[in-house]
Structure formats: structure tokens, C-alpha cells
Tab-separated table of C-alpha atoms in Angstrom:
chain	number	residue	atom	x	y	z
X	1	UNK	CA	0.000	0.000	0.000
X	2	UNK	CA	2.869	2.380	0.785
X	3	UNK	CA	4.373	1.830	-2.672
X	4	UNK	CA	1.065	2.447	-4.428
X	5	UNK	CA	0.475	5.552	-2.290
X	6	UNK	CA	3.861	6.892	-3.397
X	7	UNK	CA	2.987	6.127	-7.035
X	8	UNK	CA	-0.330	7.931	-6.566
X	9	UNK	CA	1.515	11.033	-5.330
X	10	UNK	CA	3.787	11.031	-8.382
X	11	UNK	CA	0.834	10.400	-10.722
X	12	UNK	CA	-1.108	13.263	-9.146
X	13	UNK	CA	1.856	15.595	-9.583
X	14	UNK	CA	2.047	14.580	-13.240
X	15	UNK	CA	-1.688	15.041	-13.750
X	16	UNK	CA	-2.353	11.416	-14.663
X	17	UNK	CA	-4.036	8.419	-13.065
X	18	UNK	CA	-2.179	5.213	-12.284
X	19	UNK	CA	-4.278	2.052	-12.617
X	20	UNK	CA	-3.709	-0.975	-10.391
X	21	UNK	CA	-4.241	-3.978	-12.651
X	22	UNK	CA	-5.679	-7.136	-11.111
X	23	UNK	CA	-3.998	-10.119	-12.756
X	24	UNK	CA	-4.790	-13.816	-12.748
X	25	UNK	CA	-3.400	-16.087	-10.056
X	26	UNK	CA	-1.168	-17.673	-12.708
X	27	UNK	CA	0.548	-14.288	-13.123
X	28	UNK	CA	0.760	-13.016	-9.545
X	29	UNK	CA	-0.006	-13.964	-5.966
X	30	UNK	CA	-1.442	-10.554	-5.080
X	31	UNK	CA	-4.216	-8.292	-6.370
X	32	UNK	CA	-6.111	-10.875	-8.401
X	33	UNK	CA	-9.588	-9.348	-8.402
X	34	UNK	CA	-11.130	-5.973	-8.991
X	35	UNK	CA	-12.472	-6.124	-5.437
X	36	UNK	CA	-8.921	-6.478	-4.054
X	37	UNK	CA	-7.633	-3.652	-6.242
X	38	UNK	CA	-10.617	-1.447	-5.374
X	39	UNK	CA	-10.028	-1.991	-1.654
X	40	UNK	CA	-6.415	-0.858	-2.048
X	41	UNK	CA	-7.384	2.154	-4.165
X	42	UNK	CA	-10.110	3.136	-1.700
X	43	UNK	CA	-7.783	2.755	1.300
X	44	UNK	CA	-5.197	5.052	-0.303
X	45	UNK	CA	-7.879	7.538	-1.297
X	46	UNK	CA	-6.073	9.375	-4.081
X	47	UNK	CA	-7.973	10.428	-7.215
X	48	UNK	CA	-4.763	9.670	-9.107
X	49	UNK	CA	-4.999	5.962	-8.231
X	50	UNK	CA	-7.622	3.757	-9.838
X	51	UNK	CA	-8.060	0.168	-10.909
X	52	UNK	CA	-8.896	-1.410	-14.235
X	53	UNK	CA	-10.479	-4.380	-15.932
X	54	UNK	CA	-8.301	-6.852	-17.811
X	55	UNK	CA	-10.691	-9.195	-19.632
X	56	UNK	CA	-8.139	-12.010	-19.893
X	57	UNK	CA	-7.377	-12.091	-16.176
X	58	UNK	CA	-10.970	-11.420	-15.150
X	59	UNK	CA	-12.128	-14.243	-17.392
X	60	UNK	CA	-10.096	-16.804	-15.453
X	61	UNK	CA	-10.004	-15.316	-11.945
X	62	UNK	CA	-13.233	-13.466	-11.212
X	63	UNK	CA	-16.308	-15.340	-10.014
X	64	UNK	CA	-18.769	-12.946	-11.663
X	65	UNK	CA	-19.102	-12.707	-15.454
X	66	UNK	CA	-17.279	-9.711	-16.895
X	67	UNK	CA	-20.457	-7.773	-17.845
X	68	UNK	CA	-21.644	-8.095	-14.232
X	69	UNK	CA	-18.276	-6.833	-12.990
X	70	UNK	CA	-18.639	-3.826	-15.265
X	71	UNK	CA	-22.140	-3.094	-13.987
X	72	UNK	CA	-20.946	-3.430	-10.396
X	73	UNK	CA	-17.635	-1.540	-10.493
X	74	UNK	CA	-17.941	1.066	-13.246
X	75	UNK	CA	-20.475	3.208	-11.350
X	76	UNK	CA	-18.029	3.437	-8.414
X	77	UNK	CA	-15.672	5.557	-10.507
X	78	UNK	CA	-12.766	3.284	-9.587
X	79	UNK	CA	-12.317	1.759	-13.078
X	80	UNK	CA	-9.943	3.861	-15.139
X	81	UNK	CA	-9.093	1.580	-18.064
X	82	UNK	CA	-10.098	-1.627	-19.853
X	83	UNK	CA	-7.956	-4.241	-21.604
X	84	UNK	CA	-9.730	-6.193	-24.336
X	85	UNK	CA	-8.142	-9.633	-24.501
X	86	UNK	CA	-9.226	-13.250	-24.283
X	87	UNK	CA	-8.375	-15.639	-21.442
X	88	UNK	CA	-6.409	-17.636	-24.036
X	89	UNK	CA	-4.041	-14.617	-24.152
X	90	UNK	CA	-5.053	-13.699	-27.704
X	91	UNK	CA	-6.922	-10.672	-28.941
X	92	UNK	CA	-10.676	-10.260	-28.806
X	93	UNK	CA	-12.410	-12.500	-31.318
X	94	UNK	CA	-9.636	-15.100	-31.235
X	95	UNK	CA	-11.062	-17.110	-28.349
X	96	UNK	CA	-14.200	-18.162	-26.542
X	97	UNK	CA	-14.840	-14.906	-24.649
X	98	UNK	CA	-17.906	-13.146	-26.064
X	99	UNK	CA	-17.252	-9.411	-26.222
X	100	UNK	CA	-20.800	-8.482	-27.249
X	101	UNK	CA	-22.108	-8.518	-23.639
X	102	UNK	CA	-18.917	-6.794	-22.454
X	103	UNK	CA	-19.305	-3.932	-24.915
X	104	UNK	CA	-23.037	-3.766	-24.151
X	105	UNK	CA	-22.307	-3.410	-20.419
X	106	UNK	CA	-19.692	-0.713	-21.072
X	107	UNK	CA	-22.177	1.208	-23.191
X	108	UNK	CA	-25.005	0.670	-20.691
X	109	UNK	CA	-22.795	2.096	-17.926
X	110	UNK	CA	-21.718	4.968	-20.195
X	111	UNK	CA	-18.022	4.133	-20.029
X	112	UNK	CA	-16.184	7.057	-21.620
X	113	UNK	CA	-12.623	6.007	-20.819
X	114	UNK	CA	-10.024	4.327	-22.929
X	115	UNK	CA	-9.780	0.665	-23.806
X	116	UNK	CA	-6.799	-1.118	-25.295
X	117	UNK	CA	-6.487	-4.356	-27.180
X	118	UNK	CA	-3.833	-6.324	-25.315
X	119	UNK	CA	-3.004	-9.735	-26.750
X	120	UNK	CA	0.062	-11.720	-25.802
X	121	UNK	CA	0.018	-14.124	-28.761
X	122	UNK	CA	0.840	-12.474	-32.081
X	123	UNK	CA	-0.014	-14.892	-34.880
X	124	UNK	CA	0.809	-14.562	-37.664
X	125	UNK	CA	2.311	-11.231	-36.557
X	126	UNK	CA	1.509	-8.102	-34.563
X	127	UNK	CA	-0.070	-5.994	-37.323
X	128	UNK	CA	-2.335	-8.844	-38.498
X	129	UNK	CA	-3.354	-9.616	-34.919
X	130	UNK	CA	-4.153	-5.954	-34.247
X	131	UNK	CA	-6.132	-5.558	-37.469
X	132	UNK	CA	-8.191	-8.676	-36.763
X	133	UNK	CA	-8.988	-7.596	-33.187
X	134	UNK	CA	-9.878	-4.050	-34.220
X	135	UNK	CA	-12.178	-5.368	-36.979
X	136	UNK	CA	-13.881	-7.650	-34.455
X	137	UNK	CA	-14.523	-4.865	-31.917
X	138	UNK	CA	-15.603	-2.381	-34.597
X	139	UNK	CA	-17.916	-5.008	-36.083
X	140	UNK	CA	-19.662	-5.384	-32.737
X	141	UNK	CA	-19.920	-1.603	-32.417
X	142	UNK	CA	-21.437	-1.259	-35.905
X	143	UNK	CA	-24.117	-3.867	-35.261
X	144	UNK	CA	-25.262	-2.009	-32.137
X	145	UNK	CA	-25.783	1.390	-33.759
């Protein structure tokens, strides 16, 4: 907590927000859920410290489905960023995770922040992986308009 509080002070001085990212238990032994990250952020109490949603980690660690997590945590103001990725470590659309309900929940909760596509498997290469993921997300967005 002391380290994150110090980071929050530096982030505040720089005019940015630092997001504590809950990761799966396979990646770390601490801060595995949004609830754990939110408790830390709340305890520190700095507007420059927030948490985020990583769909890959949430998909394997959280008990609640991701759209329910969004509906629960987004209204708290503690979510500052979203990573679109599949639990299989690929980009959205390259695995079993359905992003339609995720994007619907973000829209329903009026999320206006940034989201990033964050795969860890780049096949056949990075640009092709990025283009495929972007097309998938944009395709969902177009069907909802």
C-alpha cells in the first residue's frame, strides 16, 4: 500500500491516473480481483490511483461474469481503463470470450474512458493480430448502432 500511495503522489503531480491492474493467479499472488484492487485504491484515497479491468485475467479469476463486474464496479468511478483480450491470451475475437455482452455493459454504464487491445500471442504477426482484433470490436460496435 505504501508503494502504491507513493505512485499515486507522483501520478497526481504529473496530472495522470495510475491504474492498479488485477492479474490472474497464474501471473501473480497478489491483487487478483477488482475487489482487491478497489479496496487498495479506496484505502489510499487518491484520485490519481484507480483500478482497471483486464478481460483475460478477469475471465479466469473473477467469479462474476465480466459484464456483471462492469455493472458493479464502473459506477463506483474506480475503473480507469479496460484491456480487451481473451483468457487464451489472444486478442478479442480469437477465443471463446464473447465481447458483445462486455461492450453492451460498457455502453449501458456509459463508459467514456479508454480501452486497449492487449493480446500476448501475435499470430501470424503483430499488425495482423491488431487488425483482426480491431475489426472484431468495430464489427460489434457497428451492429449495435
